[in-house]
Amino acid sequence: MQQFQQYIDGAFDDGAAQFDSLDPATGAPWARMPEASVADVNRAVEAAERAFLSSDWALMTATQRGKLLLKLADLVAENAPRLAELETRDTGKIIRETSAQIAYVAEYYRYYAGLADKIEGAHLPIDKPDMEVWLRREPVGVVAAVVPWNSQLFLSAVKIGPALAAGCTVVLKASEDGPAPMLEFARIFDQAGFPKGVLNVITGGAEAGATLTSHPKVDHVAFTGGPETARHIVRNSAENLASTSLELGGKSPFIVFEDADIESALNAQVSGIFAATGQSCVAGSRLVISNTIKDEFLERLKVKAQEVVIGAPDDMATEVGPLCTLRQRERAIALIKASEQQGAKVITGGSALEGDGFYFPPTIIDCSDAPEADCITNEFFGPVLSVLSFDTEDEALEIANNTAFGLASGVFTNSLTRAHRMIRGIRAGIVWVNTYRAVSPIAPFGGHGLSGHGREGGIQAALDYTKVKAVWLRTSDDPIPDPFVMR
Ligand code: NAD
């Protein structure tokens, strides 16, 4: 079996302990992964702190940091096929998506490379004639980045890119499920020429994650994962009082009005819930459909769902591969069973596929008679679409906003005025109109409520890895007047 290594302080090692990683397409172990011990996590944070304080990094110009990030972007692009192959092997995510997505990950590094020397301070028009006051934007410090198993290269790029552009150093904990692409990424990063310790990559589960995110030398925690784990992260950060950014899950509404381009809406809905085998935080997992077109839309969607090519994730023809873990599949089955007991009706799919691997078919559940069913309120993180319907626009908005999450949303309509009303009314961090599942390094990404806080992508994300220092400089040569009066 292939052995992967962790990356601490610019060196690779097997870790004190190892665990087997399973191939989701077969369920069989295929590689050995290092499991970071508490001592490994401490070593990684200390290396990141040393790097943060070292003149090699602290005194490097922002332009030079940008050049290193640019080199990293080129290396990611060059190695994209290998990274894609590993992500597909270790997480089951289909090669069709990993190969396109990882080539695009390079663009995120390129974007933050360009931004590094555009993070500016400010001069203040202060209300005192003998003072010059300006703001320096300084890196926040050591960043603990924790990512889930889906799209790890992407989800870590939106943390590592802006953090390094701002001058921070990072300890990234890859998910214990499917960490291979991140450990391979560490090898690529090592070739880019950054000083040692600027990025450290480890893996392991809750213990490693808790040690990292509560470490006294960590200044900021950037987390992507589920809301339950996020609660632990926030509690952990009570130890170090680190700032946090939380990118969590969703139960995003996909709203289709009767005046929409139906074929386009159907394809976008297929993309929104079945692409990435539904293991996407922005999955459009709640279809909210006008009653006037519900029957026709569901009939056509069912045909499309049944035509989806299910197969080996490394086959370019495959459209839906296995779920990443058996745990995910068991959870989906349990949620569907409970929802059926609550009155929801499975239209297609709904049970595990026979054979090896963690396969689960595209599934559609009509919840018209069970609007509060578990499948409406819980995130599946699988290819399962729950359906509700409406008569009026107000009702559509009410259903869309009736969720504890607030990450993404989709609106399909050909009415410009209606689109604007929906954009204004929807409570979510992203509204896609007549499209779905589009991302870019230039556009911020994130949610509110149970979907978390903070934004990744865009300029603000880099600023969030900085803190402001106010500098006061007195320009008068006269002695300081009355010392007992605050000036
Ligand atoms: P998870 O929350 O179980 O795990 C995420 C990470 O947290 C893993 O690396 C895990 O090891 C670590 N972790 C677990 N316990 C911890 C603890 N006590 N302290 C610190 N770290 C700990 O998530 P998952 O099941 O791997 O991924 C699925 C979830 O991620 C879904 O809810 C999905 O919506 C969400 N997600 C969100 C986004 C987004 O950008 N909003 C993107 C992808 C996935």
Short mmCIF file of C-alpha atoms and ligand atoms in Angstrom, two decimals:
data_model
loop_
_atom_site.label_atom_id
_atom_site.label_comp_id
_atom_site.label_asym_id
_atom_site.label_seq_id
_atom_site.Cartn_x
_atom_site.Cartn_y
_atom_site.Cartn_z
CA MET A 1 0.00 0.00 0.00
CA GLN A 2 1.10 3.52 -0.72
CA GLN A 3 2.35 5.45 2.35
CA PHE A 4 1.61 9.16 2.57
CA GLN A 5 3.53 11.55 4.85
CA GLN A 6 2.76 14.61 6.93
CA TYR A 7 4.61 17.90 6.37
CA ILE A 8 5.91 19.76 9.40
CA ASP A 9 8.55 22.51 9.46
CA GLY A 10 9.57 21.83 5.85
CA ALA A 11 10.16 18.09 6.40
CA PHE A 12 8.13 14.96 5.65
CA ASP A 13 7.60 12.04 8.03
CA ASP A 14 5.29 9.03 8.50
CA GLY A 15 3.91 10.23 11.87
CA ALA A 16 4.06 8.21 15.08
CA ALA A 17 0.81 6.40 14.13
CA GLN A 18 -0.85 5.58 10.82
CA PHE A 19 -4.31 4.58 9.63
CA ASP A 20 -5.73 2.97 6.50
CA SER A 21 -7.61 5.06 3.97
CA LEU A 22 -10.46 3.28 2.18
CA ASP A 23 -11.17 3.47 -1.53
CA PRO A 24 -14.86 4.54 -1.59
CA ALA A 25 -15.39 2.73 -4.92
CA THR A 26 -14.49 -0.65 -3.41
CA GLY A 27 -14.57 -0.12 0.35
CA ALA A 28 -11.06 -1.65 0.54
CA PRO A 29 -7.99 -0.04 2.14
CA TRP A 30 -5.58 1.35 -0.45
CA ALA A 31 -3.11 3.67 1.36
CA ARG A 32 -1.59 4.35 4.78
CA MET A 33 -1.94 7.85 6.18
CA PRO A 34 -0.02 9.50 9.03
CA GLU A 35 -2.23 10.28 12.02
CA ALA A 36 -1.03 13.42 13.76
CA SER A 37 -0.52 12.91 17.49
CA VAL A 38 -0.89 15.72 20.00
CA ALA A 39 2.91 16.09 19.86
CA ASP A 40 2.78 16.34 16.03
CA VAL A 41 0.12 19.05 16.20
CA ASN A 42 2.17 20.97 18.75
CA ARG A 43 5.26 20.64 16.55
CA ALA A 44 3.34 21.94 13.54
CA VAL A 45 1.97 24.98 15.41
CA GLU A 46 5.38 25.77 16.87
CA ALA A 47 6.94 25.53 13.38
CA ALA A 48 4.25 27.88 12.04
CA GLU A 49 4.91 30.33 14.88
CA ARG A 50 8.69 30.23 14.33
CA ALA A 51 8.14 30.83 10.61
CA PHE A 52 5.76 33.71 11.35
CA LEU A 53 8.38 35.44 13.48
CA SER A 54 11.38 34.58 11.30
CA SER A 55 12.91 37.36 9.25
CA ASP A 56 12.78 35.05 6.19
CA TRP A 57 9.00 35.40 6.20
CA ALA A 58 8.20 38.42 8.37
CA LEU A 59 10.52 40.72 6.42
CA MET A 60 9.75 39.29 3.00
CA THR A 61 8.03 41.92 0.86
CA ALA A 62 4.43 41.39 -0.11
CA THR A 63 5.53 41.38 -3.75
CA GLN A 64 7.88 38.50 -3.06
CA ARG A 65 5.12 36.60 -1.23
CA GLY A 66 2.99 37.13 -4.31
CA LYS A 67 5.74 35.70 -6.54
CA LEU A 68 5.95 32.58 -4.38
CA LEU A 69 2.17 32.16 -4.56
CA LEU A 70 2.38 32.54 -8.32
CA LYS A 71 4.98 29.78 -8.45
CA LEU A 72 2.67 27.65 -6.31
CA ALA A 73 -0.21 28.35 -8.71
CA ASP A 74 1.92 27.17 -11.65
CA LEU A 75 2.94 24.03 -9.76
CA VAL A 76 -0.70 23.24 -8.88
CA ALA A 77 -1.70 23.69 -12.53
CA GLU A 78 1.18 21.47 -13.69
CA ASN A 79 0.34 18.75 -11.17
CA ALA A 80 -3.45 19.04 -11.47
CA PRO A 81 -3.89 15.66 -13.22
CA ARG A 82 -2.02 13.82 -10.44
CA LEU A 83 -3.84 15.71 -7.68
CA ALA A 84 -7.17 15.00 -9.38
CA GLU A 85 -6.36 11.31 -9.65
CA LEU A 86 -5.55 11.16 -5.93
CA GLU A 87 -8.63 13.09 -4.86
CA THR A 88 -10.78 10.78 -6.95
CA ARG A 89 -9.10 7.67 -5.56
CA ASP A 90 -9.26 8.71 -1.92
CA THR A 91 -12.68 10.46 -1.77
CA GLY A 92 -14.62 8.89 -4.65
CA LYS A 93 -15.30 12.28 -6.22
CA ILE A 94 -15.61 11.74 -9.96
CA ILE A 95 -12.56 12.42 -12.13
CA ARG A 96 -14.65 14.51 -14.49
CA GLU A 97 -15.10 17.08 -11.71
CA THR A 98 -11.76 16.76 -9.87
CA SER A 99 -9.74 17.30 -13.04
CA ALA A 100 -11.66 20.47 -13.92
CA GLN A 101 -11.87 21.75 -10.35
CA ILE A 102 -8.19 21.31 -9.48
CA ALA A 103 -7.04 23.03 -12.65
CA TYR A 104 -9.23 25.93 -11.48
CA VAL A 105 -7.79 25.76 -7.92
CA ALA A 106 -4.57 27.12 -9.48
CA GLU A 107 -6.55 30.28 -10.37
CA TYR A 108 -7.34 30.85 -6.68
CA TYR A 109 -3.62 30.87 -5.86
CA ARG A 110 -3.01 33.14 -8.85
CA TYR A 111 -5.71 35.55 -7.67
CA TYR A 112 -4.23 35.80 -4.15
CA ALA A 113 -0.71 36.04 -5.61
CA GLY A 114 -1.84 39.18 -7.40
CA LEU A 115 -3.56 40.51 -4.30
CA ALA A 116 -0.56 40.12 -1.94
CA ASP A 117 0.91 43.57 -2.60
CA LYS A 118 -2.44 45.30 -2.90
CA ILE A 119 -3.39 44.86 0.76
CA GLU A 120 -3.04 48.46 1.85
CA GLY A 121 -3.14 50.40 5.08
CA ALA A 122 -4.56 53.92 5.30
CA HIS A 123 -3.68 57.43 6.38
CA LEU A 124 -6.27 59.06 8.64
CA PRO A 125 -7.34 62.75 8.45
CA ILE A 126 -6.92 62.97 12.21
CA ASP A 127 -8.55 65.80 14.17
CA LYS A 128 -5.29 66.98 15.82
CA PRO A 129 -2.90 69.34 14.04
CA ASP A 130 0.31 67.91 15.57
CA MET A 131 -0.31 64.24 14.81
CA GLU A 132 0.13 61.92 11.86
CA VAL A 133 -1.98 58.79 12.22
CA TRP A 134 -2.02 55.85 9.87
CA LEU A 135 -3.13 52.24 9.85
CA ARG A 136 -0.86 49.33 9.09
CA ARG A 137 -2.50 46.12 7.95
CA GLU A 138 -0.55 43.30 9.51
CA PRO A 139 -0.98 39.53 9.25
CA VAL A 140 -3.17 38.05 11.95
CA GLY A 141 -0.57 35.40 12.89
CA VAL A 142 -0.72 31.60 12.95
CA VAL A 143 -3.79 30.20 11.19
CA ALA A 144 -5.30 26.80 11.94
CA ALA A 145 -7.16 25.63 8.84
CA VAL A 146 -9.46 22.62 9.16
CA VAL A 147 -11.22 21.16 6.12
CA PRO A 148 -13.71 18.37 5.40
CA TRP A 149 -13.14 15.60 2.88
CA ASN A 150 -15.05 16.96 -0.08
CA SER A 151 -13.08 19.27 -2.40
CA GLN A 152 -10.18 19.59 0.03
CA LEU A 153 -7.80 21.17 -2.47
CA PHE A 154 -10.39 23.81 -3.27
CA LEU A 155 -11.48 24.42 0.32
CA SER A 156 -7.88 24.73 1.49
CA ALA A 157 -6.90 27.07 -1.40
CA VAL A 158 -9.48 29.61 -0.21
CA LYS A 159 -7.75 29.59 3.18
CA ILE A 160 -4.04 29.12 2.33
CA GLY A 161 -4.13 31.62 -0.60
CA PRO A 162 -5.43 34.67 1.29
CA ALA A 163 -3.63 33.73 4.54
CA LEU A 164 -0.20 33.58 2.87
CA ALA A 165 -0.93 36.65 0.76
CA ALA A 166 -1.55 38.53 4.01
CA GLY A 167 1.69 37.20 5.54
CA CYS A 168 0.24 34.63 7.97
CA THR A 169 1.54 31.11 8.41
CA VAL A 170 -0.72 28.06 8.36
CA VAL A 171 -1.21 24.64 9.88
CA LEU A 172 -3.70 22.81 7.71
CA LYS A 173 -5.44 19.73 9.09
CA ALA A 174 -6.74 17.64 6.24
CA SER A 175 -9.80 15.49 6.85
CA GLU A 176 -9.18 11.99 8.16
CA ASP A 177 -11.39 10.84 5.26
CA GLY A 178 -9.57 11.11 1.95
CA PRO A 179 -6.50 13.15 2.99
CA ALA A 180 -4.27 11.93 0.09
CA PRO A 181 -4.68 14.99 -2.17
CA MET A 182 -3.71 17.38 0.65
CA LEU A 183 -0.65 15.35 1.62
CA GLU A 184 0.41 15.30 -2.03
CA PHE A 185 -0.28 19.05 -2.23
CA ALA A 186 2.27 19.49 0.59
CA ARG A 187 4.93 17.94 -1.69
CA ILE A 188 4.05 20.41 -4.42
CA PHE A 189 4.03 23.31 -1.98
CA ASP A 190 7.50 22.27 -0.82
CA GLN A 191 8.84 22.88 -4.34
CA ALA A 192 7.56 26.46 -4.51
CA GLY A 193 10.37 27.90 -2.34
CA PHE A 194 8.52 29.23 0.72
CA PRO A 195 10.55 29.35 3.97
CA LYS A 196 10.10 26.22 6.08
CA GLY A 197 7.14 26.16 8.46
CA VAL A 198 5.08 28.68 6.49
CA LEU A 199 2.66 25.85 5.67
CA ASN A 200 2.38 22.60 7.61
CA VAL A 201 0.01 19.83 6.54
CA ILE A 202 -1.18 17.16 8.96
CA THR A 203 -4.16 14.87 9.18
CA GLY A 204 -6.16 13.06 11.85
CA GLY A 205 -9.61 13.29 13.38
CA ALA A 206 -11.32 15.11 16.23
CA GLU A 207 -8.41 14.85 18.66
CA ALA A 208 -5.91 16.41 16.24
CA GLY A 209 -8.53 19.01 15.24
CA ALA A 210 -9.32 19.94 18.84
CA THR A 211 -5.62 20.17 19.80
CA LEU A 212 -4.96 22.41 16.81
CA THR A 213 -7.93 24.75 17.12
CA SER A 214 -7.50 25.28 20.88
CA HIS A 215 -3.70 25.70 20.70
CA PRO A 216 -2.57 28.83 22.58
CA LYS A 217 -0.31 29.90 19.71
CA VAL A 218 -3.10 29.87 17.10
CA ASP A 219 -4.50 33.32 16.26
CA HIS A 220 -7.23 32.46 13.76
CA VAL A 221 -9.21 29.31 12.98
CA ALA A 222 -10.55 28.90 9.44
CA PHE A 223 -12.99 26.00 9.45
CA THR A 224 -15.06 24.26 6.82
CA GLY A 225 -17.28 21.39 7.90
CA GLY A 226 -20.57 20.61 9.58
CA PRO A 227 -22.42 22.79 12.14
CA GLU A 228 -21.97 20.25 14.96
CA THR A 229 -18.18 20.28 14.57
CA ALA A 230 -18.31 24.07 14.24
CA ARG A 231 -19.77 24.25 17.75
CA HIS A 232 -16.72 22.33 18.99
CA ILE A 233 -14.46 24.73 17.08
CA VAL A 234 -16.06 27.75 18.72
CA ARG A 235 -15.74 26.08 22.15
CA ASN A 236 -12.10 25.20 21.37
CA SER A 237 -11.43 28.81 20.46
CA ALA A 238 -12.52 29.81 23.97
CA GLU A 239 -9.10 28.46 24.99
CA ASN A 240 -6.98 30.69 22.74
CA LEU A 241 -9.60 33.37 21.99
CA ALA A 242 -8.69 33.01 18.31
CA SER A 243 -10.95 34.61 15.76
CA THR A 244 -12.95 32.15 13.65
CA SER A 245 -14.40 31.91 10.18
CA LEU A 246 -16.91 29.12 9.69
CA GLU A 247 -18.01 27.76 6.30
CA LEU A 248 -20.68 25.20 7.14
CA GLY A 249 -23.36 23.28 5.38
CA GLY A 250 -26.62 24.26 3.74
CA LYS A 251 -30.14 23.23 2.77
CA SER A 252 -30.26 25.57 -0.15
CA PRO A 253 -33.54 26.34 -1.92
CA PHE A 254 -33.73 25.94 -5.68
CA ILE A 255 -36.83 27.94 -6.67
CA VAL A 256 -38.49 27.43 -10.05
CA PHE A 257 -41.29 29.71 -11.25
CA GLU A 258 -43.72 28.82 -14.02
CA ASP A 259 -42.16 31.45 -16.33
CA ALA A 260 -38.68 29.87 -16.14
CA ASP A 261 -36.78 28.23 -19.00
CA ILE A 262 -37.68 24.72 -17.89
CA GLU A 263 -34.94 22.76 -19.69
CA SER A 264 -32.33 25.08 -18.25
CA ALA A 265 -33.83 24.80 -14.76
CA LEU A 266 -33.89 21.00 -15.05
CA ASN A 267 -30.21 20.84 -16.01
CA ALA A 268 -29.25 23.28 -13.27
CA GLN A 269 -31.21 21.22 -10.74
CA VAL A 270 -29.40 18.06 -11.86
CA SER A 271 -26.12 19.93 -11.46
CA GLY A 272 -27.22 21.43 -8.15
CA ILE A 273 -28.02 18.15 -6.44
CA PHE A 274 -26.45 15.23 -8.32
CA ALA A 275 -23.08 16.74 -9.32
CA ALA A 276 -20.29 15.82 -6.87
CA THR A 277 -22.72 13.04 -5.85
CA GLY A 278 -24.56 15.71 -3.86
CA GLN A 279 -21.59 16.10 -1.51
CA SER A 280 -21.46 19.82 -1.92
CA CYS A 281 -22.17 22.44 0.73
CA VAL A 282 -24.03 24.55 -1.85
CA ALA A 283 -26.16 21.64 -3.10
CA GLY A 284 -29.59 22.90 -4.18
CA SER A 285 -31.17 20.23 -2.02
CA ARG A 286 -34.65 21.77 -1.58
CA LEU A 287 -36.55 22.15 -4.83
CA VAL A 288 -39.25 24.80 -4.34
CA ILE A 289 -41.47 24.52 -7.39
CA SER A 290 -44.58 26.30 -8.66
CA ASN A 291 -47.66 24.05 -8.39
CA THR A 292 -48.58 24.96 -11.96
CA ILE A 293 -45.54 23.09 -13.37
CA LYS A 294 -44.77 20.67 -10.54
CA ASP A 295 -46.01 17.43 -12.13
CA GLU A 296 -44.34 18.02 -15.51
CA PHE A 297 -41.10 19.21 -13.91
CA LEU A 298 -40.87 16.24 -11.52
CA GLU A 299 -41.64 13.76 -14.29
CA ARG A 300 -38.83 15.14 -16.48
CA LEU A 301 -36.46 15.43 -13.52
CA LYS A 302 -37.13 11.82 -12.57
CA VAL A 303 -36.18 10.70 -16.08
CA LYS A 304 -32.98 12.72 -15.91
CA ALA A 305 -32.17 11.30 -12.46
CA GLN A 306 -32.67 7.77 -13.71
CA GLU A 307 -30.48 8.42 -16.76
CA VAL A 308 -27.51 9.61 -14.66
CA VAL A 309 -24.48 7.40 -15.33
CA ILE A 310 -23.46 5.80 -12.03
CA GLY A 311 -20.06 4.20 -12.05
CA ALA A 312 -16.42 4.10 -11.10
CA PRO A 313 -15.22 7.56 -10.09
CA ASP A 314 -12.08 7.30 -12.24
CA ASP A 315 -14.14 6.75 -15.42
CA MET A 316 -14.60 9.99 -17.40
CA ALA A 317 -18.10 8.81 -18.40
CA THR A 318 -19.27 8.56 -14.77
CA GLU A 319 -21.64 11.28 -13.55
CA VAL A 320 -22.37 9.98 -10.04
CA GLY A 321 -19.77 8.02 -8.09
CA PRO A 322 -19.76 6.57 -4.58
CA LEU A 323 -20.25 8.61 -1.43
CA CYS A 324 -16.98 9.24 0.39
CA THR A 325 -17.78 7.10 3.43
CA LEU A 326 -20.08 4.28 4.47
CA ARG A 327 -21.15 6.52 7.38
CA GLN A 328 -22.55 9.05 4.88
CA ARG A 329 -24.56 6.38 3.12
CA GLU A 330 -25.98 4.98 6.35
CA ARG A 331 -26.97 8.48 7.41
CA ALA A 332 -28.79 9.08 4.09
CA ILE A 333 -30.69 5.80 4.43
CA ALA A 334 -31.74 6.59 8.02
CA LEU A 335 -32.89 10.12 7.09
CA ILE A 336 -34.97 8.82 4.18
CA LYS A 337 -36.58 6.12 6.32
CA ALA A 338 -37.54 8.64 9.01
CA SER A 339 -38.88 11.05 6.37
CA GLU A 340 -41.06 8.36 4.81
CA GLN A 341 -42.54 7.63 8.23
CA GLN A 342 -43.31 11.35 8.48
CA GLY A 343 -45.26 11.28 5.20
CA ALA A 344 -42.62 12.08 2.55
CA LYS A 345 -42.80 10.04 -0.70
CA VAL A 346 -39.75 8.73 -2.56
CA ILE A 347 -40.21 9.35 -6.31
CA THR A 348 -36.97 7.68 -7.42
CA GLY A 349 -33.91 6.15 -5.75
CA GLY A 350 -33.92 6.00 -1.96
CA SER A 351 -31.93 2.85 -1.20
CA ALA A 352 -28.29 1.81 -1.40
CA LEU A 353 -27.03 0.16 -4.58
CA GLU A 354 -25.97 -3.49 -4.48
CA GLY A 355 -22.29 -4.39 -4.71
CA ASP A 356 -18.98 -3.04 -3.44
CA GLY A 357 -18.33 0.60 -2.62
CA PHE A 358 -20.44 3.28 -0.98
CA TYR A 359 -22.84 3.92 -3.87
CA PHE A 360 -26.17 5.68 -3.46
CA PRO A 361 -28.39 6.61 -6.41
CA PRO A 362 -29.86 10.01 -7.34
CA THR A 363 -32.96 10.31 -5.18
CA ILE A 364 -36.01 12.60 -5.27
CA ILE A 365 -38.46 12.84 -2.37
CA ASP A 366 -41.78 14.69 -2.54
CA CYS A 367 -42.42 16.39 0.80
CA SER A 368 -45.64 18.22 -0.13
CA ASP A 369 -47.49 16.27 2.58
CA ALA A 370 -44.63 16.49 5.06
CA PRO A 371 -43.13 19.98 4.90
CA GLU A 372 -41.37 19.56 8.25
CA ALA A 373 -39.95 16.08 7.48
CA ASP A 374 -36.33 15.33 8.41
CA CYS A 375 -35.35 15.40 4.73
CA ILE A 376 -36.43 19.06 4.53
CA THR A 377 -34.66 20.25 7.65
CA ASN A 378 -31.45 18.16 7.58
CA GLU A 379 -28.51 18.37 5.22
CA PHE A 380 -27.93 14.98 3.51
CA PHE A 381 -24.59 15.68 1.87
CA GLY A 382 -25.58 13.17 -0.77
CA PRO A 383 -27.56 13.07 -4.05
CA VAL A 384 -30.96 13.49 -2.39
CA LEU A 385 -33.43 16.17 -3.47
CA SER A 386 -36.42 17.09 -1.30
CA VAL A 387 -39.36 18.81 -3.00
CA LEU A 388 -41.86 21.41 -1.78
CA SER A 389 -44.30 23.43 -3.90
CA PHE A 390 -46.00 26.83 -3.82
CA ASP A 391 -48.91 28.78 -5.28
CA THR A 392 -47.68 32.37 -4.86
CA GLU A 393 -44.37 34.23 -4.94
CA ASP A 394 -44.72 35.16 -1.25
CA GLU A 395 -45.18 31.50 -0.42
CA ALA A 396 -42.08 30.58 -2.45
CA LEU A 397 -40.01 33.08 -0.46
CA GLU A 398 -41.44 31.90 2.84
CA ILE A 399 -40.55 28.28 2.05
CA ALA A 400 -37.08 29.27 0.81
CA ASN A 401 -36.31 31.15 4.03
CA ASN A 402 -37.84 28.53 6.33
CA THR A 403 -34.47 27.02 7.22
CA ALA A 404 -31.81 27.39 9.89
CA PHE A 405 -29.16 27.47 7.13
CA GLY A 406 -28.33 30.38 4.79
CA LEU A 407 -25.58 29.46 2.36
CA ALA A 408 -26.78 29.38 -1.26
CA SER A 409 -29.97 29.67 -3.30
CA GLY A 410 -31.13 29.47 -6.88
CA VAL A 411 -33.98 31.33 -8.59
CA PHE A 412 -35.29 30.38 -12.02
CA THR A 413 -37.57 32.94 -13.63
CA ASN A 414 -37.68 35.00 -16.80
CA SER A 415 -39.25 37.94 -15.00
CA LEU A 416 -36.64 40.59 -14.24
CA THR A 417 -38.77 42.29 -11.60
CA ARG A 418 -39.53 39.01 -9.84
CA ALA A 419 -35.83 38.05 -9.90
CA HIS A 420 -34.98 41.32 -8.13
CA ARG A 421 -37.71 40.79 -5.53
CA MET A 422 -36.36 37.31 -4.80
CA ILE A 423 -32.72 38.48 -4.67
CA ARG A 424 -33.75 41.04 -2.05
CA GLY A 425 -35.89 38.64 -0.03
CA ILE A 426 -33.77 35.51 0.13
CA ARG A 427 -31.68 35.11 3.28
CA ALA A 428 -28.50 33.44 1.98
CA GLY A 429 -24.89 34.32 1.21
CA ILE A 430 -25.24 33.48 -2.50
CA VAL A 431 -28.14 33.93 -4.91
CA TRP A 432 -27.75 32.37 -8.34
CA VAL A 433 -30.33 33.58 -10.87
CA ASN A 434 -30.98 31.30 -13.86
CA THR A 435 -27.75 29.46 -13.06
CA TYR A 436 -26.36 27.35 -10.22
CA ARG A 437 -23.07 26.14 -8.75
CA ALA A 438 -20.85 28.80 -10.32
CA VAL A 439 -17.78 29.94 -8.33
CA SER A 440 -14.79 32.22 -8.84
CA PRO A 441 -11.84 33.45 -6.78
CA ILE A 442 -13.15 36.97 -7.39
CA ALA A 443 -16.55 36.36 -5.72
CA PRO A 444 -16.98 35.97 -1.94
CA PHE A 445 -18.49 32.74 -0.70
CA GLY A 446 -20.12 31.99 2.66
CA GLY A 447 -23.34 32.08 4.60
CA HIS A 448 -25.07 32.92 7.85
CA GLY A 449 -27.10 31.12 10.49
CA LEU A 450 -26.17 27.43 10.65
CA SER A 451 -24.15 27.97 7.46
CA GLY A 452 -21.53 29.91 9.44
CA HIS A 453 -19.92 33.31 9.24
CA GLY A 454 -17.06 34.98 7.37
CA ARG A 455 -16.46 34.92 3.62
CA GLU A 456 -13.93 33.06 1.50
CA GLY A 457 -12.86 34.25 -1.94
CA GLY A 458 -12.56 37.85 -3.06
CA ILE A 459 -10.60 40.74 -1.55
CA GLN A 460 -12.33 40.73 1.83
CA ALA A 461 -11.06 37.20 2.54
CA ALA A 462 -7.45 38.43 2.42
CA LEU A 463 -8.29 41.42 4.64
CA ASP A 464 -9.83 39.00 7.14
CA TYR A 465 -6.34 37.50 7.60
CA THR A 466 -5.04 40.90 8.68
CA LYS A 467 -5.45 43.06 11.75
CA VAL A 468 -5.17 46.80 11.84
CA LYS A 469 -2.48 48.58 13.84
CA ALA A 470 -3.06 52.30 14.47
CA VAL A 471 0.20 54.28 14.52
CA TRP A 472 0.35 57.75 16.15
CA LEU A 473 3.31 60.02 15.46
CA ARG A 474 3.57 63.45 17.06
CA THR A 475 5.01 66.08 14.73
CA SER A 476 5.46 68.93 17.27
CA ASP A 477 8.85 69.78 18.79
CA ASP A 478 7.16 71.47 21.80
CA PRO A 479 7.09 69.59 25.11
CA ILE A 480 4.00 67.45 25.69
CA PRO A 481 1.45 69.65 27.53
CA ASP A 482 -0.57 68.76 30.66
CA PRO A 483 0.20 65.02 31.21
CA PHE A 484 -3.04 64.53 33.21
CA VAL A 485 -5.33 65.24 30.29
CA MET A 486 -5.96 62.68 27.60
CA ARG A 487 -5.27 64.29 24.26
P1 NAD B 1 -17.05 17.48 9.80
O1 NAD B 1 -17.58 18.71 10.43
O2 NAD B 1 -17.38 16.17 10.38
O3 NAD B 1 -15.44 17.53 9.74
C1 NAD B 1 -14.75 18.62 9.22
C2 NAD B 1 -13.35 18.65 9.79
O4 NAD B 1 -13.39 18.91 11.18
C3 NAD B 1 -12.55 17.35 9.62
O5 NAD B 1 -11.24 17.67 9.25
C4 NAD B 1 -12.57 16.77 11.03
O6 NAD B 1 -11.47 15.95 11.32
C5 NAD B 1 -12.54 18.02 11.88
N1 NAD B 1 -13.02 17.84 13.25
C6 NAD B 1 -13.89 16.91 13.72
N2 NAD B 1 -14.10 17.11 15.04
C7 NAD B 1 -13.35 18.16 15.41
C8 NAD B 1 -13.15 18.85 16.66
N3 NAD B 1 -13.77 18.48 17.77
N4 NAD B 1 -12.32 19.92 16.67
C9 NAD B 1 -11.70 20.32 15.53
N5 NAD B 1 -11.84 19.70 14.34
C10 NAD B 1 -12.66 18.64 14.28
O7 NAD B 1 -17.50 17.60 8.30
P2 NAD B 1 -17.49 16.45 7.17
O8 NAD B 1 -18.53 15.47 7.50
O9 NAD B 1 -16.09 16.00 6.94
O10 NAD B 1 -17.94 17.35 5.91
C11 NAD B 1 -19.26 17.61 5.61
C12 NAD B 1 -19.73 18.95 6.12
O11 NAD B 1 -18.92 20.02 5.62
C13 NAD B 1 -21.12 19.24 5.61
O12 NAD B 1 -21.94 19.79 6.62
C14 NAD B 1 -20.89 20.27 4.51
O13 NAD B 1 -21.96 21.05 4.17
C15 NAD B 1 -19.75 21.04 5.07
N6 NAD B 1 -19.06 21.77 3.99
C16 NAD B 1 -19.19 23.13 3.92
C17 NAD B 1 -18.58 23.85 2.90
C18 NAD B 1 -18.68 25.36 2.83
O14 NAD B 1 -17.83 25.97 2.22
N7 NAD B 1 -19.67 25.98 3.41
C19 NAD B 1 -17.86 23.20 1.93
C20 NAD B 1 -17.75 21.82 2.01
C21 NAD B 1 -18.35 21.13 3.06
#
